[in-house]
CSV table of C-alpha atoms in Angstrom, one decimal:
chain,number,residue,atom,x,y,z
A,21,MET,CA,-83.1,-88.5,-2.4
A,22,LYS,CA,-79.4,-87.8,-0.8
A,23,PRO,CA,-79.8,-90.4,2.0
A,24,PHE,CA,-80.9,-93.2,-0.7
A,25,VAL,CA,-77.9,-92.2,-2.8
A,26,ALA,CA,-75.5,-92.9,0.3
A,27,ALA,CA,-77.4,-95.8,1.4
A,28,LEU,CA,-77.0,-97.2,-2.2
A,29,ALA,CA,-73.4,-96.8,-2.2
A,30,LEU,CA,-72.7,-98.2,0.9
A,31,VAL,CA,-74.5,-101.4,-0.3
A,32,CYS,CA,-72.5,-101.3,-3.3
A,33,VAL,CA,-69.1,-100.8,-1.8
A,34,GLY,CA,-69.9,-103.7,0.6
A,35,THR,CA,-70.9,-106.2,-1.5
A,36,ARG,CA,-68.4,-108.9,-3.2
A,37,ALA,CA,-69.3,-109.2,-7.0
A,38,TYR,CA,-66.4,-110.1,-9.0
A,39,ALA,CA,-67.7,-112.7,-11.5
A,40,SER,CA,-68.6,-112.0,-14.9
A,41,GLU,CA,-71.7,-113.2,-16.6
A,42,CYS,CA,-72.7,-115.3,-20.0
A,43,LYS,CA,-75.4,-116.8,-21.3
A,44,ALA,CA,-74.9,-120.4,-21.9
A,45,PRO,CA,-75.5,-122.3,-25.2
A,46,ALA,CA,-78.2,-124.8,-25.3
A,47,PRO,CA,-77.9,-128.0,-23.6
A,48,LYS,CA,-77.6,-129.8,-27.1
A,49,ALA,CA,-74.5,-127.3,-28.1
A,50,ILE,CA,-72.8,-128.3,-24.3
A,51,ALA,CA,-73.5,-132.1,-24.9
A,52,GLU,CA,-72.2,-132.2,-28.2
A,53,ALA,CA,-68.9,-130.1,-27.3
A,54,ALA,CA,-68.1,-132.2,-24.1
A,55,GLN,CA,-65.2,-134.7,-24.3
A,56,VAL,CA,-66.1,-135.7,-20.7
A,57,ALA,CA,-69.1,-135.2,-18.6
A,58,PHE,CA,-70.0,-136.3,-15.1
A,59,LEU,CA,-71.4,-135.8,-12.1
A,60,GLY,CA,-69.1,-135.7,-8.9
A,61,THR,CA,-68.7,-134.3,-5.2
A,62,VAL,CA,-65.8,-131.7,-4.3
A,63,ILE,CA,-63.4,-133.8,-2.1
A,64,ALA,CA,-60.2,-131.2,-2.2
A,65,ILE,CA,-59.4,-127.9,-3.7
A,66,GLU,CA,-56.1,-126.3,-4.4
A,67,GLU,CA,-54.5,-123.4,-6.1
A,68,SER,CA,-53.4,-124.3,-9.6
A,69,SER,CA,-50.9,-122.2,-12.3
A,70,TYR,CA,-53.7,-123.2,-14.8
A,71,LYS,CA,-54.2,-119.6,-16.8
A,72,PRO,CA,-56.4,-119.7,-20.0
A,73,ARG,CA,-57.1,-116.0,-20.2
A,74,GLN,CA,-54.8,-112.9,-19.4
A,75,THR,CA,-57.4,-111.1,-17.4
A,76,CYS,CA,-57.9,-113.9,-14.4
A,77,TRP,CA,-56.0,-113.7,-11.4
A,78,VAL,CA,-53.3,-116.3,-10.6
A,79,ARG,CA,-53.8,-116.7,-6.8
A,80,ALA,CA,-56.8,-116.2,-4.5
A,81,VAL,CA,-56.0,-112.5,-3.6
A,82,HIS,CA,-59.6,-111.7,-2.7
A,83,GLY,CA,-60.5,-114.7,-1.1
A,84,THR,CA,-60.2,-118.5,-1.3
A,85,GLU,CA,-62.8,-118.6,-4.0
A,86,CYS,CA,-60.5,-116.9,-6.3
A,87,GLY,CA,-57.8,-117.7,-8.7
A,88,GLU,CA,-57.4,-121.1,-11.0
A,89,LYS,CA,-58.2,-124.2,-9.0
A,90,LEU,CA,-57.3,-127.9,-9.4
A,91,VAL,CA,-60.2,-129.9,-8.0
A,92,THR,CA,-60.7,-133.4,-7.1
A,93,LEU,CA,-63.9,-135.0,-7.3
A,94,GLN,CA,-65.7,-138.2,-6.2
A,95,VAL,CA,-67.6,-139.1,-9.5
A,96,THR,CA,-71.0,-140.2,-8.8
A,97,ASP,CA,-72.3,-140.9,-12.4
A,98,ARG,CA,-70.2,-141.0,-15.4
A,99,LEU,CA,-72.1,-139.3,-18.3
A,100,ARG,CA,-69.6,-138.8,-21.2
A,101,GLY,CA,-66.0,-140.4,-21.8
A,102,ARG,CA,-63.7,-142.3,-19.8
A,103,VAL,CA,-63.8,-141.0,-15.9
A,104,GLU,CA,-62.3,-143.1,-13.0
A,105,SER,CA,-64.3,-143.0,-9.6
A,106,THR,CA,-61.9,-140.1,-8.8
A,107,ALA,CA,-61.1,-136.9,-11.2
A,108,THR,CA,-59.0,-133.9,-11.0
A,109,VAL,CA,-59.9,-131.0,-12.9
A,110,MET,CA,-58.1,-127.6,-13.7
A,111,SER,CA,-60.6,-124.6,-13.4
A,112,GLU,CA,-60.4,-120.7,-14.2
A,113,ASP,CA,-60.8,-118.1,-11.8
A,114,ALA,CA,-64.3,-117.7,-10.2
A,115,CYS,CA,-64.0,-114.2,-9.3
A,116,TYR,CA,-62.7,-112.3,-12.6
A,117,CYS,CA,-63.4,-115.2,-15.1
A,118,LEU,CA,-66.3,-117.6,-15.7
A,119,GLY,CA,-64.9,-120.7,-13.4
A,120,PRO,CA,-67.4,-122.1,-11.3
A,121,TYR,CA,-67.0,-121.3,-7.2
A,122,TRP,CA,-65.8,-124.6,-6.0
A,123,LYS,CA,-67.1,-125.8,-2.7
A,124,ALA,CA,-66.0,-128.7,-0.5
A,125,GLY,CA,-68.8,-131.5,-0.1
A,126,MET,CA,-70.9,-129.8,-3.0
A,127,GLN,CA,-71.9,-131.6,-6.0
A,128,TYR,CA,-71.3,-130.5,-9.5
A,129,LEU,CA,-72.0,-131.3,-13.0
A,130,VAL,CA,-68.6,-131.1,-14.8
A,131,ILE,CA,-68.3,-130.8,-18.4
A,132,ALA,CA,-64.5,-131.2,-19.6
A,133,GLN,CA,-61.7,-131.8,-22.1
A,134,ARG,CA,-58.9,-134.0,-21.8
A,135,ASN,CA,-55.8,-132.2,-20.1
A,136,ILE,CA,-53.0,-132.1,-23.0
A,137,SER,CA,-51.0,-129.7,-20.8
A,138,ASN,CA,-48.1,-130.3,-18.4
A,139,LEU,CA,-50.1,-129.0,-15.6
A,140,PRO,CA,-51.5,-131.6,-13.0
A,141,GLY,CA,-55.3,-132.4,-13.3
A,142,GLN,CA,-56.9,-135.4,-15.7
A,143,PHE,CA,-59.1,-132.8,-17.2
A,144,VAL,CA,-59.9,-129.1,-18.0
A,145,ALA,CA,-63.6,-128.3,-16.8
A,146,SER,CA,-65.3,-125.7,-19.2
A,147,ASN,CA,-66.5,-122.6,-17.5
A,148,GLN,CA,-69.9,-121.7,-16.4
A,149,CYS,CA,-70.8,-120.6,-20.0
A,150,GLY,CA,-69.7,-124.2,-21.1
A,151,GLY,CA,-71.8,-126.2,-18.7
A,152,THR,CA,-69.6,-127.0,-15.6
A,153,MET,CA,-72.1,-125.9,-12.8
A,154,GLU,CA,-72.8,-126.5,-8.8
A,155,MET,CA,-76.1,-128.7,-8.5
A,156,SER,CA,-78.0,-126.6,-6.9
A,157,LYS,CA,-82.1,-125.3,-6.6
A,158,THR,CA,-81.2,-122.5,-9.1
A,159,THR,CA,-79.5,-124.6,-11.5
A,160,GLN,CA,-81.2,-127.8,-11.7
A,161,SER,CA,-83.4,-127.2,-14.5
A,162,ILE,CA,-80.6,-126.0,-16.8
A,163,ALA,CA,-78.4,-129.2,-15.5
A,164,ALA,CA,-80.9,-131.3,-16.0
A,165,GLY,CA,-81.1,-130.3,-19.9
A,166,VAL,CA,-77.5,-130.7,-20.3
A,167,ILE,CA,-77.7,-134.2,-18.8
A,168,GLN,CA,-80.4,-135.1,-21.0
A,169,ALA,CA,-78.8,-134.1,-24.1
A,170,LEU,CA,-75.6,-135.8,-23.0
A,171,LYS,CA,-77.4,-139.3,-22.4
A,172,ALA,CA,-79.5,-138.8,-25.8
A,173,SER,CA,-76.2,-138.3,-27.8
A,174,LYS,CA,-74.1,-141.2,-26.6
């Protein structure tokens, strides 16, 4: 029993798992709440001073994926609202809050609100609970439901 506990402790200590989890609303609710929605490929990621919650990190102290981000995407499909061919979005921390992990070259479904703050960025991306997500095998069925709901509610 002791070797098992020691092995488990090593696995837990050596694993980086920062992000919170949530249960996303139904695709229809996500679509109804979206001012702006689009599919886009990440072309640039910068640090941002956007801090919607007091519990999130301001800068990437645990790795480049942590901290608030200003993300530039090449828009590939406009689903809701006016979006140019390139869009910039502010996003909350992915490690200690619920922002997505942004990766250059990857495609995302972005659900957003217009940015009315003085911070850079055209839009404020919803967090993972609000529908912004990387387009991957694990999210494709969820994303398809949200995209279908967006198109149905136009």
